[in-house]
Short mmCIF file of C-alpha atoms and ligand atoms in Angstrom, two decimals:
data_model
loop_
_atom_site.label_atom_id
_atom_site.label_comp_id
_atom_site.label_asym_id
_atom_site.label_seq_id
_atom_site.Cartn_x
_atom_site.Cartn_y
_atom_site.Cartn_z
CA UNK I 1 17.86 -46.72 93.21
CA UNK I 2 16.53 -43.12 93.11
CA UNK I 3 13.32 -42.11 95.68
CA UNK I 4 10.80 -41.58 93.16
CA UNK I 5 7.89 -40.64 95.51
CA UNK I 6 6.57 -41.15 99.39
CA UNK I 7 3.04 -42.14 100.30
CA UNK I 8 2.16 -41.72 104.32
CA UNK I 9 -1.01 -42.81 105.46
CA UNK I 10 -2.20 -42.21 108.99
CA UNK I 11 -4.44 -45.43 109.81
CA UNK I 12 -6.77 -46.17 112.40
CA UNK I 13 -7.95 -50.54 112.50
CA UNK I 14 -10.26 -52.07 115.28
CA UNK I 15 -8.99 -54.26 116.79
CA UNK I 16 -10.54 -57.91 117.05
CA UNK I 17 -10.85 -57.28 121.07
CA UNK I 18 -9.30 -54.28 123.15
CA UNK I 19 -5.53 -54.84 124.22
CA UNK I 20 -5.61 -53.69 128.08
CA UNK I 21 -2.03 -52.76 129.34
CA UNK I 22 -0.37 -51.45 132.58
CA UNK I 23 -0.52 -48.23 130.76
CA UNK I 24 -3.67 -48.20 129.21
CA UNK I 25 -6.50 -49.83 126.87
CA UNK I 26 -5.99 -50.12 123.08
CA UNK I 27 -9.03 -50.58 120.87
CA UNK I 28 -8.43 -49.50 117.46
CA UNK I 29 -4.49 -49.66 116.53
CA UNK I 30 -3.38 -46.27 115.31
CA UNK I 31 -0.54 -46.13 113.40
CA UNK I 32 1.47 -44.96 109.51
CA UNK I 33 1.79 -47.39 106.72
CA UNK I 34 4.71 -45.39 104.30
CA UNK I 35 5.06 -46.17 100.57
CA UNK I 36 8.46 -45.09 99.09
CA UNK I 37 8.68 -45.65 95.11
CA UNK I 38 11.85 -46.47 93.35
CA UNK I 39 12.88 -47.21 90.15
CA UNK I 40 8.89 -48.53 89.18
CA UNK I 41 8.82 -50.54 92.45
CA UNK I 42 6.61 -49.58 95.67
CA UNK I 43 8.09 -50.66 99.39
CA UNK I 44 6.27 -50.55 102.55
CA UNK I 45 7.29 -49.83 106.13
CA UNK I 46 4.74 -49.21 109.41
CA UNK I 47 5.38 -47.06 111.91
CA UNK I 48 3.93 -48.60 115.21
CA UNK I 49 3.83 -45.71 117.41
CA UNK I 50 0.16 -45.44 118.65
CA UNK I 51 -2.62 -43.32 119.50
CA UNK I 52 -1.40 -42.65 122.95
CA UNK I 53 1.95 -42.29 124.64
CA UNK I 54 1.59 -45.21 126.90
CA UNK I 55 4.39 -47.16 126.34
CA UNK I 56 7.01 -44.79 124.22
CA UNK I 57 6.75 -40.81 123.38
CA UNK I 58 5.81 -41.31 120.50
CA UNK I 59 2.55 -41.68 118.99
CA UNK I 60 0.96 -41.56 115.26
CA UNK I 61 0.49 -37.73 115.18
CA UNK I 62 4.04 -37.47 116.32
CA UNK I 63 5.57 -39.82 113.39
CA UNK I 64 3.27 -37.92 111.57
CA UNK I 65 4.84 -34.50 112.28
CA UNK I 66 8.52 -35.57 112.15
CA UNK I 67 7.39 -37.79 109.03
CA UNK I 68 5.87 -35.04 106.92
CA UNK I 69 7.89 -32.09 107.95
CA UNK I 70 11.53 -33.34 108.88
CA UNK I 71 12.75 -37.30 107.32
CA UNK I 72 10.21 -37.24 104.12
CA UNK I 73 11.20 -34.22 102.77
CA UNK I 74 15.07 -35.26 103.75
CA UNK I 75 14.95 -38.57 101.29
CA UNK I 76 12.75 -37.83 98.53
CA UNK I 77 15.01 -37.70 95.44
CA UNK I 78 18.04 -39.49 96.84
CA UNK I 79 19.74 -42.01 95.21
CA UNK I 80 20.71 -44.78 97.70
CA UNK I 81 22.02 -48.30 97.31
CA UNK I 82 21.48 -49.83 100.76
CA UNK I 83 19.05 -48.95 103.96
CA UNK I 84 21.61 -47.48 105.82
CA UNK I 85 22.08 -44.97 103.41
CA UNK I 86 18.51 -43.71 103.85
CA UNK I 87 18.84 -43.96 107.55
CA UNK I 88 22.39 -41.93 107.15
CA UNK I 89 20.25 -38.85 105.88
CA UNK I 90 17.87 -39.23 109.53
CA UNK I 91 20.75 -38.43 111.74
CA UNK I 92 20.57 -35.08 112.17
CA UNK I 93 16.83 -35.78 113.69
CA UNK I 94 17.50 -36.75 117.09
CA UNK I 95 15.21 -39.51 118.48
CA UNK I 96 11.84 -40.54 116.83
CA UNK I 97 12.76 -43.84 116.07
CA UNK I 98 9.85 -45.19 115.00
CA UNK I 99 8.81 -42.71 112.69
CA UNK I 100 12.50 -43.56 111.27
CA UNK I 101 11.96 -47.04 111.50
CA UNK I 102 8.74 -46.84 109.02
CA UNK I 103 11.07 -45.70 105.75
CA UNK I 104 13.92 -47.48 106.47
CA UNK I 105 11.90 -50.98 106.18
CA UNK I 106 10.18 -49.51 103.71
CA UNK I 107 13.63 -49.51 101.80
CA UNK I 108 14.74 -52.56 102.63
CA UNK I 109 11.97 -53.88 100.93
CA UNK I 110 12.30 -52.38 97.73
CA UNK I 111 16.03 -53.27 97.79
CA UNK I 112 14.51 -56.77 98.35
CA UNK I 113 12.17 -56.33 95.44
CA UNK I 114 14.64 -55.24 93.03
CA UNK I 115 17.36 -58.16 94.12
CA UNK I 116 14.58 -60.42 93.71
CA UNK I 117 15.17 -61.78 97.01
CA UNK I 118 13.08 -62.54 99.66
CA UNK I 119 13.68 -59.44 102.97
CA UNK I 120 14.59 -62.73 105.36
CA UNK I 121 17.14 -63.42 102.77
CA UNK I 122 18.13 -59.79 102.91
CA UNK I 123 18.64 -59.45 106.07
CA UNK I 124 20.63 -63.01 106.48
CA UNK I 125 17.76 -65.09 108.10
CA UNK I 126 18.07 -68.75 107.95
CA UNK I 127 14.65 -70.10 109.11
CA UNK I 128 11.37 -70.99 107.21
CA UNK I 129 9.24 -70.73 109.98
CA UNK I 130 9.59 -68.51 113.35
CA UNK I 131 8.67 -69.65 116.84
CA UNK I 132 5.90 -67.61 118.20
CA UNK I 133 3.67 -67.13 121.14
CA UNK I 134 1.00 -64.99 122.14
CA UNK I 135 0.28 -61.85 124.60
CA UNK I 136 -2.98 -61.52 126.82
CA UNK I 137 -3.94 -58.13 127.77
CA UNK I 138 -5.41 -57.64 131.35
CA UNK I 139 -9.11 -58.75 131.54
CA UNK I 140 -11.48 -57.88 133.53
CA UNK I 141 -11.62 -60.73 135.68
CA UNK I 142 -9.20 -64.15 136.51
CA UNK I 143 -11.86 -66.50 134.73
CA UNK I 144 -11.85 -64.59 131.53
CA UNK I 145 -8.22 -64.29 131.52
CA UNK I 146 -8.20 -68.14 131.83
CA UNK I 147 -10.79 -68.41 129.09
CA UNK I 148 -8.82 -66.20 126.74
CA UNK I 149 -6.05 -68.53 127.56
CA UNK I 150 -7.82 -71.38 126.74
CA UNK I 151 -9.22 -70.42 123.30
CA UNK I 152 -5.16 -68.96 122.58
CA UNK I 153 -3.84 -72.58 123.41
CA UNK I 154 -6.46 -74.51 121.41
CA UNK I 155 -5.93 -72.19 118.72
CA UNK I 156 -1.96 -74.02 118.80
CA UNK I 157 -0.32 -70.73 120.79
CA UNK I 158 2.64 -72.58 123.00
CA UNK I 159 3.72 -69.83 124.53
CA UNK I 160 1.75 -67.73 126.32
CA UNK I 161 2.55 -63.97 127.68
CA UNK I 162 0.26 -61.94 130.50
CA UNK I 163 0.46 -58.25 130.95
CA UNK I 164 0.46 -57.52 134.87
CA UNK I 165 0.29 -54.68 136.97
CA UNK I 166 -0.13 -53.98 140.56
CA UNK I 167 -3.20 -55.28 142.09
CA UNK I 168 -3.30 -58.12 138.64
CA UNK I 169 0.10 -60.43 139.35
CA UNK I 170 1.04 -62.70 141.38
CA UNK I 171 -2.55 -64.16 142.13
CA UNK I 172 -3.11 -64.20 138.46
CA UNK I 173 -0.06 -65.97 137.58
CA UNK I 174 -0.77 -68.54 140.31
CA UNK I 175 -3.81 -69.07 138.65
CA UNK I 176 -3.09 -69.70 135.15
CA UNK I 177 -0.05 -72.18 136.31
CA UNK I 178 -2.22 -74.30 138.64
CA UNK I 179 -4.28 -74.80 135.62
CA UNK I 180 -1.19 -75.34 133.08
CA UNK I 181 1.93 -76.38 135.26
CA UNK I 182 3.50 -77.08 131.69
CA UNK I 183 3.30 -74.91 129.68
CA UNK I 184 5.82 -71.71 128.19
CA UNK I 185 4.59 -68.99 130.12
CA UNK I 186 6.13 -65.42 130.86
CA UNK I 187 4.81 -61.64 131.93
CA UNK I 188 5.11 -58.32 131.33
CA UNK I 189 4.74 -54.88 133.47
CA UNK I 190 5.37 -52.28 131.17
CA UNK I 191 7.31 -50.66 133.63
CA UNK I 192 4.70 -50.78 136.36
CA UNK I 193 6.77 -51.62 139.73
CA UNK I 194 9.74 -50.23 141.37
CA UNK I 195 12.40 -51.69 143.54
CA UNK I 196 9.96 -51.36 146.32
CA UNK I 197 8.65 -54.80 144.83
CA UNK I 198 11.34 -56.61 144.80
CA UNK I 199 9.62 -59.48 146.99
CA UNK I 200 6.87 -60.17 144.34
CA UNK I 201 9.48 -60.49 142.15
CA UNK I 202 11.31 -63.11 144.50
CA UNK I 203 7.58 -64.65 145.02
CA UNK I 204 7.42 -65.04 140.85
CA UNK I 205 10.70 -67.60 141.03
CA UNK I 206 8.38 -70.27 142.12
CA UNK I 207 6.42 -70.11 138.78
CA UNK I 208 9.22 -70.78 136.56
CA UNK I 209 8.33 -68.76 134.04
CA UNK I 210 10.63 -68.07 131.02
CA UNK I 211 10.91 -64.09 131.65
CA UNK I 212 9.51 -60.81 133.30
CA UNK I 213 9.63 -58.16 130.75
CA UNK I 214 10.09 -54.49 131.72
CA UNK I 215 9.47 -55.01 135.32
CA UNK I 216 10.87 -51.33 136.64
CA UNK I 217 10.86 -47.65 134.40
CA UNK I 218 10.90 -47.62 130.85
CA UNK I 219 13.85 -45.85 130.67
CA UNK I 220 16.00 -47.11 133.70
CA UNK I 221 19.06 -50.06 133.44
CA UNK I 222 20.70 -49.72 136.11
CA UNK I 223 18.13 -51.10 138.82
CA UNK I 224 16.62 -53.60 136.74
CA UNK I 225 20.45 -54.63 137.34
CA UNK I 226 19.49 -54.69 140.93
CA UNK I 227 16.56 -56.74 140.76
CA UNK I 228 18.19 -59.05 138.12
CA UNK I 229 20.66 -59.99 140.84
CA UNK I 230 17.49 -61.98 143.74
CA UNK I 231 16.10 -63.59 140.65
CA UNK I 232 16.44 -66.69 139.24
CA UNK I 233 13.44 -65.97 136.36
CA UNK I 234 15.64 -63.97 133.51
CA UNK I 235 14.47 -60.59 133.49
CA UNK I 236 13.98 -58.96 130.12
CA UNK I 237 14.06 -55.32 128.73
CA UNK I 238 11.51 -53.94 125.89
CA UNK I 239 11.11 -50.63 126.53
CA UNK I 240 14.55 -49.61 127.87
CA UNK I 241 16.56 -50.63 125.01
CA UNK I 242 16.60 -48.37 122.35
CA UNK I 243 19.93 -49.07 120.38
CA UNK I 244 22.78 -51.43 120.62
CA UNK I 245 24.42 -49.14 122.77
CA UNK I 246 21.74 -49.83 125.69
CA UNK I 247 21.78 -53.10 124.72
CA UNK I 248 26.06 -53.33 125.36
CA UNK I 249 24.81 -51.59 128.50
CA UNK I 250 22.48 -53.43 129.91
CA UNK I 251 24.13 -56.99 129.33
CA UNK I 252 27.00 -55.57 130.72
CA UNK I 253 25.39 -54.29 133.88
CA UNK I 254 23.53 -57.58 133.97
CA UNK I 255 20.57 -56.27 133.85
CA UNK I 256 18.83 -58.81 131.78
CA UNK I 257 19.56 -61.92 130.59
CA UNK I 258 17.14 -61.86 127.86
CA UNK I 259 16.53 -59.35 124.99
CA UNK I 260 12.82 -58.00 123.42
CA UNK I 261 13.92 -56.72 119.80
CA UNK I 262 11.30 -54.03 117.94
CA UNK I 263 12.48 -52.52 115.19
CA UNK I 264 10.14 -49.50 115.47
CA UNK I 265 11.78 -49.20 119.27
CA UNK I 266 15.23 -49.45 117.88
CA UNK I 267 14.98 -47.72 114.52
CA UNK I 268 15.00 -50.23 112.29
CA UNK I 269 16.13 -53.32 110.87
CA UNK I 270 19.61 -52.80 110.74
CA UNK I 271 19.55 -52.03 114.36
CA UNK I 272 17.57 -54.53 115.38
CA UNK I 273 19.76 -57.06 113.62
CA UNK I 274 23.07 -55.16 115.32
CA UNK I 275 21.32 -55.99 118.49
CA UNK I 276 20.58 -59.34 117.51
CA UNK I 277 24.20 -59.93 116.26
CA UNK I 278 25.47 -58.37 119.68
CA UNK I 279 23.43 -60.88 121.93
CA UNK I 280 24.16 -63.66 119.33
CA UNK I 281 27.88 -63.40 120.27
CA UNK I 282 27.21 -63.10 124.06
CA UNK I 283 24.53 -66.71 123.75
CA UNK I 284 22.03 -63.89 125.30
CA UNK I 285 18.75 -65.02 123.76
CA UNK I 286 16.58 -62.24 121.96
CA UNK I 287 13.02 -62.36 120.49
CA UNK I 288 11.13 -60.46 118.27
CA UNK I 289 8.29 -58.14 120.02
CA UNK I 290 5.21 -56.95 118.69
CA UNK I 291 3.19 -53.73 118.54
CA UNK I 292 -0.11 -54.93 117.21
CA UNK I 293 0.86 -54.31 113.88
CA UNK I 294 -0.99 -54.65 110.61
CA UNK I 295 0.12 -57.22 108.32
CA UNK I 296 3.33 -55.30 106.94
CA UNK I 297 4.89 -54.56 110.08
CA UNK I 298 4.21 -57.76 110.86
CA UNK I 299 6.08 -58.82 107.46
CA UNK I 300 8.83 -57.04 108.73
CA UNK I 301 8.85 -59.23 112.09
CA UNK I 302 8.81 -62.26 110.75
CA UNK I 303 11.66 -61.57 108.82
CA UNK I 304 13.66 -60.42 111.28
CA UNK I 305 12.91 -63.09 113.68
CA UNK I 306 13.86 -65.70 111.05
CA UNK I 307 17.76 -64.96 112.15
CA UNK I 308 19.35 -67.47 114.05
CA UNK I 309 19.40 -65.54 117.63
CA UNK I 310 15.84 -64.78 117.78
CA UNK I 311 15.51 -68.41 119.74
CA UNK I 312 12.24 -67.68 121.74
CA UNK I 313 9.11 -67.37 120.33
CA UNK I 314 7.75 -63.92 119.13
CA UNK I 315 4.93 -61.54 119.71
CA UNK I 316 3.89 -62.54 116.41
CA UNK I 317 0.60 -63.86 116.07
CA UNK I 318 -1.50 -64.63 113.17
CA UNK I 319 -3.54 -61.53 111.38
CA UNK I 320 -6.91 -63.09 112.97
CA UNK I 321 -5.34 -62.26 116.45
CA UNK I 322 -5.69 -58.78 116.15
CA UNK I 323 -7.78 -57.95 113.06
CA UNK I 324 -11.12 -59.23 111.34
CA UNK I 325 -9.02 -58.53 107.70
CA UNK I 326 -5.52 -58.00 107.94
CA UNK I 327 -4.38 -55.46 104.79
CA UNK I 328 -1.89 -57.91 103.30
CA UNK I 329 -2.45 -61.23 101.40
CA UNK I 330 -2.68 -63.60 102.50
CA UNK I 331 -3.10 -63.31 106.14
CA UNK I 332 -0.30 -64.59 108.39
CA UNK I 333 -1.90 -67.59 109.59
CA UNK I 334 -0.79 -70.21 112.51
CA UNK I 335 1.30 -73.12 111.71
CA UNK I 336 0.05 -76.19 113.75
CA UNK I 337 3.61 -76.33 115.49
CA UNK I 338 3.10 -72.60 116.94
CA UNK I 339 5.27 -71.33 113.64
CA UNK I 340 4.26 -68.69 111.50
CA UNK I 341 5.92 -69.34 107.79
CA UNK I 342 8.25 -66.71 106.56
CA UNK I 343 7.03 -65.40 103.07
CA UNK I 344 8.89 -66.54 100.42
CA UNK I 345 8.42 -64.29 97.42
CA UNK I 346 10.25 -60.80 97.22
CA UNK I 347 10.72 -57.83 99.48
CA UNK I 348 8.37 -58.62 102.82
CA UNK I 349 6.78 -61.34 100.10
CA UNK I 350 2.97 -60.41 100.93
CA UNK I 351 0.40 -57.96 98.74
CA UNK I 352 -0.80 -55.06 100.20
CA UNK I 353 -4.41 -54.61 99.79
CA UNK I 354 -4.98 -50.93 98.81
CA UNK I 355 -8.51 -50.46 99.00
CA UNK I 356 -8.23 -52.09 102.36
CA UNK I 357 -4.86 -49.36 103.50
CA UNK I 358 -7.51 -46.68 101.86
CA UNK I 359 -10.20 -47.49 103.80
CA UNK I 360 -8.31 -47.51 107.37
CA UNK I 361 -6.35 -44.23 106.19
CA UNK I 362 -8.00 -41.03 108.62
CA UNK I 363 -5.42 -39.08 106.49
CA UNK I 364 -2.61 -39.36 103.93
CA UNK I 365 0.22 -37.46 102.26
CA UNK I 366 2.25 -37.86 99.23
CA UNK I 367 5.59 -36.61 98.17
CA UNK I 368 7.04 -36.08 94.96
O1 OSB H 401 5.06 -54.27 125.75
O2 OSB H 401 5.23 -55.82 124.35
C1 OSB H 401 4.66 -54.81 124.73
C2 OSB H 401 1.64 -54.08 122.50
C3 OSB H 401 1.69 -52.71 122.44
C4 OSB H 401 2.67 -52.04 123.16
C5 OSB H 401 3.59 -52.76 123.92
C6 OSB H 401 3.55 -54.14 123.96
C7 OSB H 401 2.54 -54.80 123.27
C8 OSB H 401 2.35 -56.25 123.30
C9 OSB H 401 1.59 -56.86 122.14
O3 OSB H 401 2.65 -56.96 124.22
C10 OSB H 401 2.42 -57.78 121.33
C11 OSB H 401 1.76 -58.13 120.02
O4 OSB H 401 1.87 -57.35 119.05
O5 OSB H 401 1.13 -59.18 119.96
MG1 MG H 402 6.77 -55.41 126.43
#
């Protein structure tokens, strides 16, 4: 297939609620939706990098740089016959793998397309539906935590994840299990302790919660190993993993015992599926995180996660989670069994609306 053209489109969306982290508040999700044309078909990737650096380097006006000036310019023309070899022409552009990430789904998607197959087939996925859960930002007090909880669980969420920080932890999680002693819960720091903490940690065991996500710095391995090693709760990376090779690392430091998979963290789905394949062969369980995407990144996820390692449920929530109107039909809506169905039709198998991508787009740029 020959890259015909390359549509970028800087997009701002409000979200339903703000999304309060460790590192910061979110309320409108910033973010690139890329269009690459070939052979009369048009793909779509997102790059999930947001408005501020919180939790990776790289935000939208970053991917928007290295987009425009440097990985763009670097494809359009190229004939290519799988993902890889668009991702082949990125490597002399170190880092800035989500801006990466953003064309190479968009390819796999028109490969899809053009196979006729769906981009869970593609990618060797095996289920209809994927597990998924939800994440609760911090709130601005226990009770509406545990009201926000409420609504997620009658909504049919049954798993539910809590961001923490210092000073919004262990009371909180005592909380929310003397209410539900049952059910699937876990946490995540975003890389707001250090070692220092090692007894909340301990204190957490108690809870039995599935995992603590990205407890110490987003960029360490080595003493997450530490910590791993008083813990009976699995710890498990997200930010800290940004290839296979950090994920051979960190399993073999035993630094984790579970896996967060993004393929805008890892550059892609090919490496997110290497990582996947890696854990698969180790019984290390992996999921699929999220980054608030729209509804084509979240395409994207949901194929991924329908491969056979991805056994806990995903950041993945239905479109009304984070947005009033999603830009794909239909919306990705909640199964009653805590699923979301994988699309069936080709490529990521939903429509992009767009009038909808047009009116979120703050600015845009085509190639070719
Ligand atoms: O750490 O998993 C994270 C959102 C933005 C940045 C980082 C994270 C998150 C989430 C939201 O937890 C997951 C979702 O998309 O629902
Ligand atoms: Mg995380």
């Amino acid at each position: 297939m020959k890259i015909e053209q390359i549509e970028l489109y800087h997009i701002s969306m409000p979200l339903v609620a703000p999304f309060e982290t460790s590192f910061g508040v979110e309320t409108e999700r910033h973010g690139i939706i890329a269009a690459l044309r070939a052979d009369g078909l048009t793909g779509y990737g997102e790059c999930v990098a947001s408005r501020e650096p919180g939790y990776s380097y790289e935000t939208a006006s970053t991917a928007w740089h290295i987009l425009t000036e440097f990985l763009a310019p670097r494809i359009l023309g190229m004939e290519f016959a799988s993902a890889g070899d668009v991702m082949a022409r990125f490597a002399p552009v170190c880092g800035h793998a989500m801006a990466k990430a953003a064309l190479e789904q968009a390819a796999w998607d028109v490969l899809a397309q053009a196979k006729n197959v769906s981009l869970s087939k593609l990618l060797g996925g095996t289920r209809p539906q994927v597990n998924v859960g939800v994440s609760v930002g911090i709130h601005p007090t226990a009770a509406a935590l545990l009201d926000r909880i409420e609504r997620y669980l009658a909504d049919g969420y049954k798993r539910i994840k809590i961001k923490i920080k210092p000073g919004w932890d262990l009371d909180i999680v005592r909380q929310v299990r003397a209410r539900w002693p049952k059910v699937w819960l876990q946490v995540d720091a975003n890389s707001a302790y250090t070692l220092a903490d090692q007894s909340l940690f301990e204190a957490m065991d108690e809870f039995k919660l599935l995992l603590i996500e990205q407890p110490l710095g987003h960029d360490d391995i080595y003493e997450h190993s530490l910590l791993q090693a008083h813990l009976a709760t699995p710890l498990c990376l997200d930010e800290s993993i940004l290839s296979a090779a950090h994920a051979r690392a960190a399993l073999a430091l035993k630094a984790c015992r579970v896996i967060n998979i993004k393929v805008g963290r890892v550059g892609g789905l090919a490496e997110a599926r290497h990582i996947h394949n890696l854990c698969h062969k180790q019984n290390i369980p992996v999921w699929c995180g999220g980054m608030l995407e729209t509804g084509i990144g979240r395409a994207a996820n949901v194929a991924i996660a329908s491969l056979p390692g991805f056994t806990l449920p995903g950041d993945i929530s239905a479109s009304a989670r984070y947005y009033a109107e999603d830009l794909v039909e239909p919306p990705f809506a909640l199964n009653a069994d805590s699923t979301l169905s994988v699309p069936t039709g080709p490529g990521l198998g939903v429509r992009v609306i767009e009038a909808r991508l047009k009116a979120a787009t703050l600015r845009s740029e085509r190639f070719g």
